[in-house]
Short mmCIF file of C-alpha atoms in Angstrom, two decimals:
data_model
loop_
_atom_site.label_atom_id
_atom_site.label_comp_id
_atom_site.label_asym_id
_atom_site.label_seq_id
_atom_site.Cartn_x
_atom_site.Cartn_y
_atom_site.Cartn_z
CA GLY A 201 6.44 -12.95 -9.06
CA ALA A 202 4.89 -9.47 -9.89
CA GLY A 203 1.71 -9.89 -7.72
CA VAL A 204 0.64 -10.82 -4.36
CA SER A 205 0.70 -14.50 -3.84
CA GLN A 206 -1.01 -16.50 -1.73
CA SER A 207 -1.04 -20.31 -0.73
CA PRO A 208 -2.42 -22.87 -0.50
CA SER A 209 -5.09 -21.82 -3.07
CA ASN A 210 -7.54 -24.13 -1.64
CA LYS A 211 -7.37 -25.94 1.85
CA VAL A 212 -9.89 -28.75 3.13
CA THR A 213 -9.66 -29.64 6.99
CA GLU A 214 -11.39 -31.00 9.80
CA LYS A 215 -13.04 -29.09 12.41
CA GLY A 216 -10.60 -28.78 15.42
CA LYS A 217 -7.28 -28.72 13.14
CA ASP A 218 -5.08 -25.76 12.80
CA VAL A 219 -4.35 -24.19 9.80
CA GLU A 220 -1.78 -21.73 8.32
CA LEU A 221 -2.33 -19.45 5.58
CA ARG A 222 0.43 -17.75 3.90
CA CYS A 223 0.78 -14.43 1.88
CA ASP A 224 3.80 -13.32 -0.11
CA PRO A 225 3.16 -9.38 -0.83
CA ILE A 226 4.83 -7.43 -3.70
CA SER A 227 8.37 -6.70 -3.15
CA GLY A 228 8.88 -3.51 -1.39
CA HIS A 229 5.32 -3.00 -0.26
CA THR A 230 5.54 -2.17 3.43
CA ALA A 231 1.90 -2.39 4.32
CA LEU A 232 -0.04 -5.92 4.29
CA TYR A 233 -3.62 -6.55 5.05
CA TRP A 234 -5.75 -9.67 5.75
CA TYR A 235 -9.59 -9.63 4.71
CA ARG A 236 -12.00 -12.65 5.21
CA GLN A 237 -14.94 -13.10 2.52
CA SER A 238 -17.49 -15.37 3.91
CA LEU A 239 -20.54 -16.51 1.84
CA GLY A 240 -23.25 -13.88 1.84
CA GLN A 241 -21.23 -11.83 4.14
CA GLY A 242 -18.98 -9.75 2.02
CA LEU A 243 -15.58 -8.90 2.70
CA GLU A 244 -14.49 -7.85 6.20
CA PHE A 245 -11.02 -6.48 7.63
CA LEU A 246 -9.02 -8.86 9.85
CA ILE A 247 -5.57 -7.46 10.46
CA TYR A 248 -3.00 -4.76 9.21
CA PHE A 249 0.63 -4.91 9.23
CA GLN A 250 3.01 -2.09 8.89
CA GLY A 251 6.50 -3.59 8.53
CA ASN A 252 6.49 -6.42 11.01
CA SER A 253 4.39 -4.80 13.46
CA ALA A 254 0.51 -5.09 13.64
CA PRO A 255 -0.86 -1.74 14.62
CA ASP A 256 -4.52 -2.89 13.88
CA LYS A 257 -5.64 -6.23 14.94
CA SER A 258 -9.23 -5.18 15.58
CA GLY A 259 -10.96 -7.35 12.92
CA LEU A 260 -9.72 -10.74 14.08
CA PRO A 261 -12.81 -12.73 15.14
CA SER A 262 -11.56 -14.43 18.27
CA ASP A 263 -8.35 -15.45 20.22
CA ARG A 264 -8.15 -18.52 17.82
CA PHE A 265 -6.99 -16.30 15.21
CA SER A 266 -3.27 -14.95 14.81
CA ALA A 267 -1.03 -13.55 12.34
CA GLU A 268 2.64 -12.54 12.11
CA ARG A 269 4.85 -11.03 9.51
CA THR A 270 8.66 -11.45 9.47
CA GLY A 271 11.49 -9.70 7.39
CA GLY A 272 8.88 -7.12 6.37
CA SER A 273 7.56 -9.54 3.78
CA VAL A 274 5.83 -12.96 4.24
CA SER A 275 2.88 -13.06 6.35
CA THR A 276 1.16 -16.24 7.89
CA LEU A 277 -2.47 -16.14 9.16
CA THR A 278 -3.13 -19.04 11.75
CA ILE A 279 -6.44 -20.36 12.76
CA GLN A 280 -6.34 -22.66 15.66
CA ARG A 281 -9.09 -25.47 16.61
CA THR A 282 -10.95 -24.56 13.29
CA GLN A 283 -14.71 -24.01 13.53
CA GLN A 284 -16.99 -24.27 10.42
CA GLU A 285 -17.90 -20.85 10.74
CA ASP A 286 -14.22 -20.22 9.90
CA SER A 287 -15.09 -21.51 6.15
CA ALA A 288 -14.31 -18.48 4.05
CA VAL A 289 -12.09 -16.95 1.47
CA TYR A 290 -9.12 -15.51 3.08
CA LEU A 291 -7.49 -12.66 1.10
CA CYS A 292 -4.24 -10.68 1.66
CA ALA A 293 -3.57 -7.33 0.05
CA SER A 294 -0.53 -5.12 0.02
CA SER A 295 0.27 -1.58 -0.62
CA LEU A 296 3.34 0.30 -1.08
CA VAL A 297 2.62 2.36 1.97
CA SER A 298 0.15 2.23 4.68
CA GLY A 299 -2.99 4.44 4.25
CA GLY A 300 -1.88 5.57 0.76
CA GLY A 301 -2.05 4.03 -2.70
CA PRO A 302 -4.38 1.28 -4.07
CA GLN A 303 -4.36 -2.29 -2.37
CA HIS A 304 -3.09 -5.19 -4.51
CA PHE A 305 -5.08 -8.38 -3.65
CA GLY A 306 -3.93 -11.96 -3.87
CA ASP A 307 -6.22 -14.56 -5.34
CA GLY A 308 -7.12 -15.74 -1.83
CA THR A 309 -7.18 -19.13 -0.06
CA ARG A 310 -10.40 -20.91 -0.03
CA LEU A 311 -10.86 -22.67 3.43
CA SER A 312 -13.47 -25.33 3.91
CA ILE A 313 -13.92 -26.93 7.31
CA LEU A 314 -15.80 -30.11 7.30
CA LYS B 165 -27.21 0.78 9.19
CA ASN B 166 -24.15 -0.43 7.32
CA GLU B 167 -21.47 2.08 7.01
CA VAL B 168 -21.05 1.41 3.17
CA GLU B 169 -24.29 0.94 1.01
CA GLN B 170 -24.15 0.03 -2.51
CA SER B 171 -26.99 0.17 -5.04
CA PRO B 172 -28.42 -1.54 -7.06
CA GLN B 173 -27.36 -5.11 -5.44
CA ASN B 174 -28.02 -6.50 -8.75
CA LEU B 175 -27.94 -5.16 -12.30
CA THR B 176 -28.51 -6.58 -15.67
CA ALA B 177 -27.76 -4.59 -18.74
CA GLN B 178 -27.64 -4.89 -22.73
CA GLU B 179 -24.21 -4.79 -24.28
CA GLY B 180 -23.64 -0.99 -24.97
CA GLU B 181 -25.75 0.51 -22.27
CA PHE B 182 -24.35 3.06 -19.78
CA ILE B 183 -24.20 1.73 -16.26
CA THR B 184 -24.17 3.56 -13.06
CA ILE B 185 -23.45 1.82 -9.52
CA ASN B 186 -23.85 4.18 -6.39
CA CYS B 187 -21.92 4.06 -3.12
CA SER B 188 -23.06 6.02 -0.08
CA TYR B 189 -20.99 6.01 3.30
CA SER B 190 -21.92 7.33 6.63
CA VAL B 191 -18.13 7.76 8.23
CA GLY B 192 -15.27 10.17 7.69
CA ILE B 193 -12.89 8.76 5.02
CA SER B 194 -9.47 9.48 3.45
CA ALA B 195 -10.05 7.78 0.23
CA LEU B 196 -12.64 5.57 -1.45
CA HIS B 197 -11.95 2.40 -3.71
CA TRP B 198 -13.89 0.71 -6.47
CA LEU B 199 -12.87 -2.93 -6.81
CA GLN B 200 -13.95 -5.66 -9.37
CA GLN B 201 -14.11 -9.22 -8.55
CA HIS B 202 -14.73 -11.76 -11.38
CA PRO B 203 -16.54 -14.97 -10.69
CA GLY B 204 -13.94 -17.36 -9.28
CA GLY B 205 -11.43 -14.76 -9.86
CA GLY B 206 -9.23 -12.47 -7.53
CA ILE B 207 -10.08 -8.70 -6.75
CA VAL B 208 -8.81 -5.99 -8.72
CA SER B 209 -8.44 -2.31 -7.67
CA LEU B 210 -10.19 -0.05 -10.35
CA PHE B 211 -9.91 3.20 -8.65
CA MET B 212 -8.70 5.05 -5.59
CA LEU B 213 -10.17 8.46 -5.10
CA SER B 214 -10.34 11.26 -2.48
CA SER B 215 -11.93 13.80 -4.53
CA GLY B 216 -13.34 14.66 -8.01
CA LYS B 217 -13.28 12.29 -10.85
CA LYS B 218 -10.98 9.58 -12.32
CA LYS B 219 -11.24 7.85 -15.65
CA HIS B 220 -9.76 4.57 -17.01
CA GLY B 221 -10.81 3.61 -20.44
CA ARG B 222 -14.71 3.07 -20.43
CA LEU B 223 -14.69 3.32 -16.48
CA ILE B 224 -15.18 6.61 -14.64
CA ALA B 225 -15.47 7.00 -10.83
CA THR B 226 -16.83 10.22 -9.32
CA ILE B 227 -16.82 11.32 -5.52
CA ASN B 228 -18.94 13.94 -3.65
CA ILE B 229 -17.07 14.25 -0.12
CA GLN B 230 -19.72 16.58 1.39
CA GLU B 231 -22.64 14.26 0.08
CA LYS B 232 -20.67 11.04 0.99
CA HIS B 233 -21.44 9.59 -2.08
CA SER B 234 -19.44 7.95 -4.97
CA SER B 235 -20.61 6.57 -8.44
CA LEU B 236 -18.87 4.25 -10.64
CA HIS B 237 -19.85 4.41 -14.62
CA ILE B 238 -19.21 2.31 -17.29
CA THR B 239 -19.73 3.46 -20.93
CA ALA B 240 -20.40 1.20 -23.64
CA SER B 241 -20.85 -1.81 -21.43
CA HIS B 242 -19.60 -5.21 -22.72
CA PRO B 243 -20.21 -8.74 -21.75
CA ARG B 244 -16.61 -8.98 -20.18
CA ASP B 245 -17.62 -6.27 -17.67
CA SER B 246 -19.88 -8.70 -15.91
CA ALA B 247 -18.49 -8.98 -12.50
CA VAL B 248 -19.19 -7.92 -8.98
CA TYR B 249 -18.20 -4.35 -8.11
CA ILE B 250 -17.21 -3.48 -4.67
CA CYS B 251 -17.20 0.06 -3.09
CA ALA B 252 -14.75 0.29 -0.11
CA VAL B 253 -14.06 3.24 2.14
CA GLN B 254 -10.78 3.73 3.93
CA GLY B 255 -10.29 5.65 7.02
CA GLY B 256 -7.04 5.34 8.51
CA ASN B 257 -5.32 2.19 7.22
CA LYS B 258 -8.26 -0.39 6.88
CA LEU B 259 -11.04 -0.74 4.15
CA VAL B 260 -14.66 -1.16 5.03
CA PHE B 261 -16.40 -2.64 2.27
CA GLY B 262 -19.87 -2.42 0.54
CA ALA B 263 -22.04 -5.60 -0.01
CA GLY B 264 -21.09 -5.31 -3.91
CA THR B 265 -23.25 -4.99 -6.99
CA ILE B 266 -23.48 -7.99 -9.12
CA LEU B 267 -23.33 -6.88 -12.75
CA ARG B 268 -24.40 -8.75 -15.68
CA VAL B 269 -24.04 -7.68 -19.31
CA LYS B 270 -25.89 -9.67 -21.84
CA SER B 271 -24.60 -9.65 -25.64
#
């Protein structure tokens, strides 16, 4: 597709379960970003990829959160042992090069932890 | 104090009015982004600027690097402009976001 694709669009799971969120960036975009939008808290940075490496993981809230990117393309964000405070919209964005050019956002995955 | 402050938090306007949303930041930046988010919708990048002024249709964005301030203007506002407008500053590779301005344009 032409834009950033995220799946699933919605995910409801029980507390304590692991979840995987997927992001398929725009073809050719080398930089990929994960953000979180919690109710009443606005957007916050989680992690940034340049190619397959993650030079900046400073926004990951705890060691339950991890992310990887393979083939310089698809990325997965994994949350282990989910907690209710993990409920949020998880957004992925990509840009042609790191630090340059606008970021193109996916529609997000709405994660609800019961 | 947040690194990025937006004002106003909420704004209601009549169709046709000129609208200004302000963004002040306290850190050094390489660029500033204005984003639009419709209710239940995704985020769209409106502008990325590092100096001066940019215009796209009825939207104008300006930035004053010395004063660490940016404004987003909407001319001849329309109900379809109703959305959340988010200012984000870029230092290095990541964005730091303002809390957003909720704009409602009434017909």
